[in-house]
Coordinates of N, CA, C and O in Angstrom, one line a residue:
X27 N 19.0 2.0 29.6 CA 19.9 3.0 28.9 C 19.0 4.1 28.2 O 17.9 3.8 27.9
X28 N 19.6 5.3 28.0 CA 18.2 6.4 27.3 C 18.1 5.6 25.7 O 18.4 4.5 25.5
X29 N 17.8 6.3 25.2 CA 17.6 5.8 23.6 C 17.2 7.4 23.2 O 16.6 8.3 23.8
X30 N 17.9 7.3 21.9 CA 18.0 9.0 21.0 C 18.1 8.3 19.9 O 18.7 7.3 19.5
X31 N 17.3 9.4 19.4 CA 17.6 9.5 17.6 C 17.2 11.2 17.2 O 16.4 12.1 17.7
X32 N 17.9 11.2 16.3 CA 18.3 12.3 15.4 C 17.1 12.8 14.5 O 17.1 12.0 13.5
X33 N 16.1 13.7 14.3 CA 14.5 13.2 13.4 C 14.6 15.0 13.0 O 14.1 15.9 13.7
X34 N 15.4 14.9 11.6 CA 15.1 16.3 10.9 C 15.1 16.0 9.1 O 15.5 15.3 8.2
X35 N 14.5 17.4 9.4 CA 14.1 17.7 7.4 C 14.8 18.7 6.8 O 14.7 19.9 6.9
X36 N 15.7 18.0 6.2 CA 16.6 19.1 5.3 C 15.7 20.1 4.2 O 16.2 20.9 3.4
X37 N 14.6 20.0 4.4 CA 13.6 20.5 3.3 C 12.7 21.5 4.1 O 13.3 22.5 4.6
X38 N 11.4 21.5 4.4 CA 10.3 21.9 4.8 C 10.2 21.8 6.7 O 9.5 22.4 7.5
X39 N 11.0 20.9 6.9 CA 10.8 20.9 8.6 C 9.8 20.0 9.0 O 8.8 19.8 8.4
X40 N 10.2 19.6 10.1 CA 9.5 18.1 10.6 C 8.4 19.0 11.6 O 8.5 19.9 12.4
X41 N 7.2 18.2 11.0 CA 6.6 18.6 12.0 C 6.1 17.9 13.3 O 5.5 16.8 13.5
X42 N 6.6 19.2 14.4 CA 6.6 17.9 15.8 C 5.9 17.0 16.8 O 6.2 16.2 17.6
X43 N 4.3 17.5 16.1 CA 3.4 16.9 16.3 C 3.1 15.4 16.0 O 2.4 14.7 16.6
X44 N 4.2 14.9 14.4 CA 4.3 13.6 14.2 C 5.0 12.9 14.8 O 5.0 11.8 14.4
X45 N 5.7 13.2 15.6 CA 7.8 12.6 16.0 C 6.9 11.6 17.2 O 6.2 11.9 18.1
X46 N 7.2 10.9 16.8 CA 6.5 9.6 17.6 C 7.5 8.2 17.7 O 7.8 7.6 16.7
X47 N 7.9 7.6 19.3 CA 9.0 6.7 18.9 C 8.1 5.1 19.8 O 7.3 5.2 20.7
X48 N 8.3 4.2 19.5 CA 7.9 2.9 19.6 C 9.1 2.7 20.4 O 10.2 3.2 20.2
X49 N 8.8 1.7 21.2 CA 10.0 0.7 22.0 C 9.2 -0.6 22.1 O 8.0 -0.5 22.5
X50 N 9.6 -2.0 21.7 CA 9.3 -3.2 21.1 C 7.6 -2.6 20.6 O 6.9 -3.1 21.5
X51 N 7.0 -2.1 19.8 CA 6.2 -2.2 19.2 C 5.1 -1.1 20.3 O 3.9 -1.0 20.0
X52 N 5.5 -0.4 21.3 CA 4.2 0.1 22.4 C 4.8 1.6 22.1 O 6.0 1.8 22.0
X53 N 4.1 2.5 22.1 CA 4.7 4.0 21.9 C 4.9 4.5 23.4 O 4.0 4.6 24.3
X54 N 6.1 4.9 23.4 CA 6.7 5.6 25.0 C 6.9 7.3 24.6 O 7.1 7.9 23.6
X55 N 6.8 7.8 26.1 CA 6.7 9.2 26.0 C 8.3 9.7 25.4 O 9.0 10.2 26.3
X56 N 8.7 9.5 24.5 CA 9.9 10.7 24.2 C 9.7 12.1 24.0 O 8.6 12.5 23.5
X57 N 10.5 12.6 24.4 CA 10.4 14.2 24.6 C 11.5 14.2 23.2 O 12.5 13.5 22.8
X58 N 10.6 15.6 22.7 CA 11.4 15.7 21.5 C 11.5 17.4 21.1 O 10.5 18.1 21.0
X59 N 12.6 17.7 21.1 CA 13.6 19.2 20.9 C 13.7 19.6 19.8 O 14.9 19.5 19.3
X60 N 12.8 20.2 18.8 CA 12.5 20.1 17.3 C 13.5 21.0 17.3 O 14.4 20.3 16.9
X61 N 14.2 22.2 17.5 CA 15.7 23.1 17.2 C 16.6 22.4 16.9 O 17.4 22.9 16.0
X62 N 16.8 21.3 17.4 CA 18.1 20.5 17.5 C 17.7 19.3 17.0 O 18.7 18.6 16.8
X63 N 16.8 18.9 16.9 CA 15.7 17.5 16.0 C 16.2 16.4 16.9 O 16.3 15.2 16.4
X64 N 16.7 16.6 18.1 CA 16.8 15.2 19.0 C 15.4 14.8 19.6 O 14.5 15.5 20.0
X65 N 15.5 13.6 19.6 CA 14.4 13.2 19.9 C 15.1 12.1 21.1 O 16.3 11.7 20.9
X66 N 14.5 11.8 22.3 CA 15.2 11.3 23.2 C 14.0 10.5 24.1 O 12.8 10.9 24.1
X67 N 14.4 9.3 25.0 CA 13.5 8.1 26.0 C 14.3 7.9 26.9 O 15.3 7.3 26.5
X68 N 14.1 8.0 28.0 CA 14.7 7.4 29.5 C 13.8 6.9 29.9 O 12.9 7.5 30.4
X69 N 14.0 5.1 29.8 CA 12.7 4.1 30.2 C 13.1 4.2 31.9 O 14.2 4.3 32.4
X70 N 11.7 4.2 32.5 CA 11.9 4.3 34.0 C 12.1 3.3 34.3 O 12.7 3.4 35.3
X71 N 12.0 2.1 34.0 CA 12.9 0.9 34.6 C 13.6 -0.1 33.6 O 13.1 -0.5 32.6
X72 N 14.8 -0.4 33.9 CA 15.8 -1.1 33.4 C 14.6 -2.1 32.9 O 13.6 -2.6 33.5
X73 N 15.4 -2.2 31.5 CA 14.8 -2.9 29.9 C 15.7 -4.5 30.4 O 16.9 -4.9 30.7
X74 N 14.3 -5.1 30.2 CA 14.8 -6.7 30.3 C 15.7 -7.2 29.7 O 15.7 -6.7 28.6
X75 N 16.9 -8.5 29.8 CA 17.9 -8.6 29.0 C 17.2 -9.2 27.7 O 16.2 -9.9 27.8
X76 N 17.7 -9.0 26.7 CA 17.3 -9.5 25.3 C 17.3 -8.8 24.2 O 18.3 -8.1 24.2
X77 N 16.8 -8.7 23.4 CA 16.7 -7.9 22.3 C 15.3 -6.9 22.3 O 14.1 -7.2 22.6
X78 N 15.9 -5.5 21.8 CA 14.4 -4.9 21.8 C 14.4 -4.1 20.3 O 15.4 -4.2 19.6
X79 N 13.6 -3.5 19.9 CA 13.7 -2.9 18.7 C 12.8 -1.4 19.1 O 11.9 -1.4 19.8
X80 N 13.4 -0.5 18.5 CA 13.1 0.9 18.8 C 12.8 1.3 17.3 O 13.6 1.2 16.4
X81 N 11.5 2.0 17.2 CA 10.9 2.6 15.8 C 11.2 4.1 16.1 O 11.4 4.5 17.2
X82 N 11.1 4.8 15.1 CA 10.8 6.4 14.3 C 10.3 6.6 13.8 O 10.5 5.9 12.8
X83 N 8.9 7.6 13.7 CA 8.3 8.0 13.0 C 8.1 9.3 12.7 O 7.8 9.9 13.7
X84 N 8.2 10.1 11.6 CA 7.7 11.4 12.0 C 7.2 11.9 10.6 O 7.4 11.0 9.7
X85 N 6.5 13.0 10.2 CA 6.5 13.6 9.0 C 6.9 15.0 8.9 O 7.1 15.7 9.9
X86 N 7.0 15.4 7.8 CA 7.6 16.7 7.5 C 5.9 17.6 7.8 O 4.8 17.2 8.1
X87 N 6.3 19.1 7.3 CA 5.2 19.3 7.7 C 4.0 19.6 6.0 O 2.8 20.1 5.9
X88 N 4.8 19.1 5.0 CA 3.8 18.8 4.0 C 3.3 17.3 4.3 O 2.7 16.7 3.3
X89 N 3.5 16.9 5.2 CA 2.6 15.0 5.4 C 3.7 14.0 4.7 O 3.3 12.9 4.4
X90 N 4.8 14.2 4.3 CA 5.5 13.5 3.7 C 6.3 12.6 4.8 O 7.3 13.1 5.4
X91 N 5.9 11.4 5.0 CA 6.2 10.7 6.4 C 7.1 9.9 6.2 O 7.1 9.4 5.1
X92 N 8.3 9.6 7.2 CA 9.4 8.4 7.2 C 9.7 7.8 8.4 O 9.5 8.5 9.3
X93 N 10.1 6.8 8.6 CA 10.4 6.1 9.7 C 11.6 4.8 9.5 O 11.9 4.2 8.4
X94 N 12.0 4.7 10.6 CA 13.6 4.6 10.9 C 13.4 3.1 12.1 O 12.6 3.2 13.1
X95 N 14.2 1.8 11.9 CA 13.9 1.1 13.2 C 15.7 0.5 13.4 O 16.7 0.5 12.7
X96 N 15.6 0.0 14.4 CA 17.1 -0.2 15.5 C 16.9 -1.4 16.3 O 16.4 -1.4 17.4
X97 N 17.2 -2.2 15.9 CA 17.4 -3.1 17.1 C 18.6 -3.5 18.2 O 19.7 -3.7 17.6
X98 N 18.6 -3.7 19.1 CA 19.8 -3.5 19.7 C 19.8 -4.7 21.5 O 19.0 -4.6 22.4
X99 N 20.6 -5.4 21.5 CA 20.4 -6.4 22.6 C 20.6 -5.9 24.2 O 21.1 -4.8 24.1
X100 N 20.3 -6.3 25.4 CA 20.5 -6.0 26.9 C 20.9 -7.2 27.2 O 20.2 -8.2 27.4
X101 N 22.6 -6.9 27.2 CA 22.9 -8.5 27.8 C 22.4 -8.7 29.5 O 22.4 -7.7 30.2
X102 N 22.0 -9.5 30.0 CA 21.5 -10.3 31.4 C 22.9 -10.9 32.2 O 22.8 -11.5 33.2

C-alpha cells in the first residue's frame, strides 16, 4: 500500500533536506513535495502480513526537529 504523511511548519518552513521517513525501523526513499508538505512511499514489493510501524522525521529550518510514528497491520 503507498504510505503518506503530511510534514509542515506553520512557522518558519520545514526544511526539506531533513523530511526523512523510516518503515520498521530502515529509512526508505520517500519523495517529498515541500509546496504541498506531502511526503509520500510506494514500497516496491508488497509489505509482509503483520504489523509494521512507519516513523517521521523532519526539522524546520531553524533545527527545531519533530517526529511522528504510525503503526498499522497487513492482514495475510
Amino acid at each position: 500500500p503507498p504510505i503518506s504523511a503530511l510534514v509542515v511548519d506553520v512557522g518558519v518552513g520545514v526544511d526539506p533536506a531533513t523530511v526523512e521517513m523510516l518503515l520498521d525501523g530502515k529509512a526508505v526513499e520517500a519523495s517529498y513535495v515541500a509546496s504541498a508538505g506531502e511526503l509520500g512511499y510506494l514500497p516496491s514489493a508488497p509489505l509482509a502480513a503483520g504489523r509494521h510501524t512507519v516513523s517521521v522525521t523532519a526539522a524546520d529550518v531553524l533545527g527545531n526537529r519533530g517526529s511522528r510514528s504510525a503503526s498499522f497491520t497487513i492482514q495475510g
